């Protein structure tokens, strides 16, 4: 005969004790858990997805190149509109214009379209700023010369922002954000733990590939809209993956 005697009091003491120690240690490292269940769920993660902007880079984006027949006009109009935006890249555009001593014009009818860009009016002119797909959705033709310029900049890891006024292309801006010194170490450390590392970003394919190559990330999903990021996570979860998504919360 075998008799099993259970003493649940030990579990009642050990579980909250372990949770307190884990969340306390995490807090010392700058990581906050909303609830104990989140800490438990993290132990089962096998895939880590990284957004790019504001996460892997240092968070100090700056305008590095302006392309157009009148570069100051491109930057001035773009900064005037972007001054109403809270996006990290918008701040880079505004700072770039001020560094050149340009006066920012007032914008009217500002609208932000998640995953695409911003639009509004400046001095009575309709202005549209954002990704290539934002130009396409606004029926603004993008000539081959602009695409060639964009491709060259993206191959160097730049984020390219298209600027249009009066329903025609006015120019391009290239924004660079250096990779955080610790990003490569974090990626490698997670890989040694057996994690699958994925980058999911709304940036152009060439830009995303350049950043991923620098960090040793093999799986990249570029030009993904915010709702597409959610759908991708849900699809992988249904296939049995346990995922953690790391981002700056902008989306």
Coordinates of C-alpha atoms in Angstrom, one line a residue:
X1 CA 0.0 0.0 0.0
X2 CA 1.2 3.5 -0.8
X3 CA 0.0 6.5 1.1
X4 CA 0.6 10.0 -0.3
X5 CA 0.4 13.0 2.0
X6 CA 0.3 16.4 0.4
X7 CA 1.3 19.6 2.3
X8 CA 0.0 22.5 0.1
X9 CA 1.3 25.0 2.6
X10 CA 4.8 24.7 1.0
X11 CA 3.5 25.7 -2.4
X12 CA 1.5 28.5 -0.8
X13 CA 4.7 29.9 0.6
X14 CA 7.1 29.1 -2.3
X15 CA 5.0 30.4 -5.2
X16 CA 4.5 34.0 -4.0
X17 CA 8.1 34.0 -2.6
X18 CA 9.5 33.1 -6.0
X19 CA 7.3 35.7 -7.7
X20 CA 8.4 38.4 -5.3
X21 CA 12.1 37.6 -5.8
X22 CA 11.7 37.4 -9.6
X23 CA 9.8 40.7 -10.0
X24 CA 12.1 42.4 -7.5
X25 CA 15.2 41.4 -9.4
X26 CA 13.6 42.5 -12.7
X27 CA 12.7 45.9 -11.2
X28 CA 16.4 46.4 -10.2
X29 CA 17.1 45.9 -14.0
X30 CA 14.4 48.3 -15.1
X31 CA 11.8 45.7 -16.1
X32 CA 8.3 46.0 -14.6
X33 CA 5.8 43.2 -14.6
X34 CA 2.1 44.1 -14.4
X35 CA 1.2 40.8 -12.7
X36 CA 2.7 37.5 -11.6
X37 CA 1.0 35.7 -14.5
X38 CA 3.1 37.7 -16.9
X39 CA 6.3 36.5 -15.2
X40 CA 5.1 32.9 -15.4
X41 CA 4.2 33.3 -19.1
X42 CA 7.6 34.7 -20.0
X43 CA 9.2 31.4 -18.8
X44 CA 7.5 29.6 -21.7
X45 CA 8.5 32.0 -24.5
X46 CA 10.4 30.4 -27.4
X47 CA 10.3 33.3 -29.9
X48 CA 11.2 37.0 -29.4
X49 CA 9.9 39.5 -32.0
X50 CA 11.5 42.9 -32.1
X51 CA 10.1 46.0 -33.6
X52 CA 12.8 48.3 -35.0
X53 CA 12.2 52.0 -34.6
X54 CA 12.7 53.0 -31.0
X55 CA 13.7 49.5 -29.9
X56 CA 16.9 48.2 -31.5
X57 CA 18.3 51.6 -32.5
X58 CA 19.5 54.0 -29.8
X59 CA 16.5 56.2 -30.1
X60 CA 18.4 59.3 -31.3
X61 CA 17.2 59.5 -35.0
X62 CA 18.6 62.3 -37.1
X63 CA 18.1 63.5 -40.7
X64 CA 21.3 62.7 -42.6
X65 CA 20.3 63.5 -46.2
X66 CA 17.7 65.7 -47.9
X67 CA 17.1 65.1 -51.6
X68 CA 15.2 67.5 -53.8
X69 CA 15.6 70.5 -56.1
X70 CA 15.2 72.8 -53.1
X71 CA 16.4 71.0 -50.0
X72 CA 15.5 73.7 -47.6
X73 CA 11.9 73.8 -48.9
X74 CA 11.6 70.0 -48.5
X75 CA 12.8 70.1 -44.9
X76 CA 10.9 73.3 -44.0
X77 CA 7.5 72.0 -45.2
X78 CA 8.1 68.5 -43.7
X79 CA 9.1 69.9 -40.3
X80 CA 6.2 72.3 -40.2
X81 CA 3.8 69.3 -40.6
X82 CA 5.8 66.9 -38.5
X83 CA 5.8 69.4 -35.6
X84 CA 2.3 68.2 -34.7
X85 CA 3.3 64.5 -34.6
X86 CA 4.6 62.5 -31.6
X87 CA 6.5 59.9 -33.7
X88 CA 10.3 59.7 -32.9
X89 CA 11.1 60.2 -36.6
X90 CA 9.0 63.4 -36.6
X91 CA 11.1 64.9 -33.9
X92 CA 14.2 64.1 -36.0
X93 CA 12.8 66.1 -38.9
X94 CA 11.9 69.1 -36.7
X95 CA 15.3 69.1 -35.1
X96 CA 17.0 68.8 -38.5
X97 CA 15.1 71.9 -39.8
X98 CA 15.9 73.9 -36.7
X99 CA 19.6 72.9 -37.0
X100 CA 19.5 74.6 -40.4
X101 CA 17.9 77.7 -38.9
X102 CA 14.7 77.2 -40.8
X103 CA 11.5 78.8 -39.6
X104 CA 8.7 76.2 -39.2
X105 CA 5.4 77.2 -40.8
X106 CA 2.1 76.5 -39.1
X107 CA 0.2 73.4 -40.2
X108 CA -3.6 73.0 -40.5
X109 CA -5.8 69.9 -40.7
X110 CA -3.0 67.6 -39.4
X111 CA -3.8 63.8 -39.7
X112 CA -1.6 60.9 -38.7
X113 CA -2.3 57.6 -40.6
X114 CA -0.7 54.7 -38.6
X115 CA 1.8 52.8 -40.6
X116 CA 1.7 55.3 -43.5
X117 CA 2.6 58.9 -42.6
X118 CA 1.0 62.3 -42.0
X119 CA -0.9 64.8 -44.1
X120 CA -2.2 68.3 -43.7
X121 CA -2.0 71.8 -45.2
X122 CA 0.8 74.4 -45.0
X123 CA 0.3 77.9 -46.4
X124 CA -2.7 76.6 -48.3
X125 CA -0.8 73.7 -49.9
X126 CA -1.7 70.0 -49.3
X127 CA 1.3 68.2 -47.9
X128 CA 1.8 64.5 -47.5
X129 CA 4.8 62.9 -45.8
X130 CA 5.5 59.2 -45.2
X131 CA 6.3 55.8 -46.7
X132 CA 6.2 55.0 -50.4
X133 CA 2.8 53.3 -49.9
X134 CA 1.4 56.6 -48.6
X135 CA 2.3 58.3 -51.9
X136 CA 0.6 55.4 -53.8
X137 CA -2.5 55.6 -51.7
X138 CA -2.7 59.3 -52.4
X139 CA -2.3 58.8 -56.2
X140 CA 1.0 60.8 -56.1
X141 CA 3.3 59.5 -58.9
X142 CA 6.8 58.6 -57.8
X143 CA 9.3 58.9 -60.7
X144 CA 12.1 56.4 -61.2
X145 CA 14.7 59.0 -60.0
X146 CA 13.1 59.1 -56.6
X147 CA 13.0 55.4 -56.4
X148 CA 16.7 55.1 -57.3
X149 CA 17.6 57.7 -54.6
X150 CA 15.5 55.8 -52.1
X151 CA 17.0 52.5 -52.9
X152 CA 20.5 53.8 -52.5
X153 CA 19.7 55.3 -49.1
X154 CA 17.8 52.2 -47.8
X155 CA 20.7 50.0 -48.7
X156 CA 22.8 51.9 -46.2
X157 CA 20.2 51.3 -43.5
X158 CA 18.5 54.7 -43.7
X159 CA 14.7 55.2 -43.2
X160 CA 13.5 57.1 -46.2
X161 CA 10.6 59.5 -45.9
X162 CA 8.8 60.7 -49.0
X163 CA 7.6 64.4 -49.1
X164 CA 4.9 65.6 -51.5
X165 CA 3.2 68.9 -52.0
X166 CA 0.4 69.8 -54.3
X167 CA 0.0 66.2 -55.4
X168 CA 3.5 65.9 -56.7
X169 CA 6.8 64.6 -55.3
X170 CA 8.9 67.4 -53.7
X171 CA 11.8 65.3 -52.3
X172 CA 13.1 62.7 -49.9
X173 CA 14.6 62.7 -46.4
X174 CA 16.9 60.0 -45.0
X175 CA 16.8 59.4 -41.3
X176 CA 19.4 57.3 -39.5
X177 CA 19.4 56.0 -36.0
X178 CA 22.5 54.2 -34.8
X179 CA 22.0 50.7 -33.4
X180 CA 22.3 50.5 -29.6
X181 CA 25.6 49.2 -28.4
X182 CA 23.9 46.5 -26.4
X183 CA 21.4 45.3 -29.1
X184 CA 23.8 42.8 -30.7
X185 CA 24.6 41.4 -27.3
X186 CA 21.0 41.0 -26.4
X187 CA 20.2 39.3 -29.6
X188 CA 23.1 36.9 -29.2
X189 CA 22.2 36.2 -25.6
X190 CA 18.6 35.3 -26.5
X191 CA 19.8 33.1 -29.3
X192 CA 22.1 31.2 -26.9
X193 CA 19.0 30.6 -24.7
X194 CA 17.4 28.9 -27.6
X195 CA 15.1 31.7 -28.6
X196 CA 14.0 32.3 -32.2
X197 CA 14.7 35.9 -33.1
X198 CA 12.5 37.8 -35.5
X199 CA 12.4 41.5 -36.6
X200 CA 9.0 42.9 -37.6
X201 CA 8.9 46.5 -38.8
X202 CA 7.0 48.9 -41.0
X203 CA 10.3 50.1 -42.6
X204 CA 11.2 49.3 -46.2
X205 CA 12.7 45.9 -47.0
X206 CA 16.2 47.2 -47.7
X207 CA 16.4 49.2 -44.6
X208 CA 15.2 46.4 -42.4
X209 CA 17.6 43.9 -44.0
X210 CA 20.6 46.2 -43.4
X211 CA 19.8 46.6 -39.7
X212 CA 19.1 42.9 -39.3
X213 CA 22.4 42.0 -40.9
X214 CA 24.2 44.2 -38.5
X215 CA 22.6 42.4 -35.6
X216 CA 22.7 38.9 -36.9
X217 CA 18.9 38.5 -37.2
X218 CA 18.0 36.1 -40.0
X219 CA 14.1 36.3 -40.0
X220 CA 12.8 39.7 -41.1
X221 CA 9.3 40.9 -41.9
X222 CA 9.4 44.4 -43.4
X223 CA 6.7 46.9 -44.5
X224 CA 4.3 45.5 -42.0
X225 CA 1.5 47.8 -40.8
X226 CA 0.5 47.9 -37.1
X227 CA -2.5 45.6 -37.6
X228 CA -0.3 43.3 -39.6
X229 CA 2.0 42.9 -36.6
X230 CA -0.9 41.8 -34.5
X231 CA -2.1 39.4 -37.1
X232 CA 1.4 37.9 -37.5
X233 CA 1.7 37.3 -33.7
X234 CA -1.7 35.6 -33.6
X235 CA -0.9 33.4 -36.6
X236 CA 2.4 32.2 -35.0
X237 CA 0.6 31.6 -31.7
X238 CA -1.9 29.4 -33.4
X239 CA 0.9 27.3 -34.8
X240 CA 2.1 26.7 -31.3
X241 CA 4.8 29.4 -30.8
X242 CA 5.0 31.2 -27.5
X243 CA 6.0 34.7 -28.3
X244 CA 7.2 37.9 -26.7
X245 CA 7.0 41.2 -28.6
X246 CA 9.4 44.0 -27.8
X247 CA 8.6 47.5 -29.0
X248 CA 8.4 51.1 -28.0
X249 CA 4.6 51.2 -27.7
X250 CA 4.1 53.8 -30.5
X251 CA 1.8 51.4 -32.4

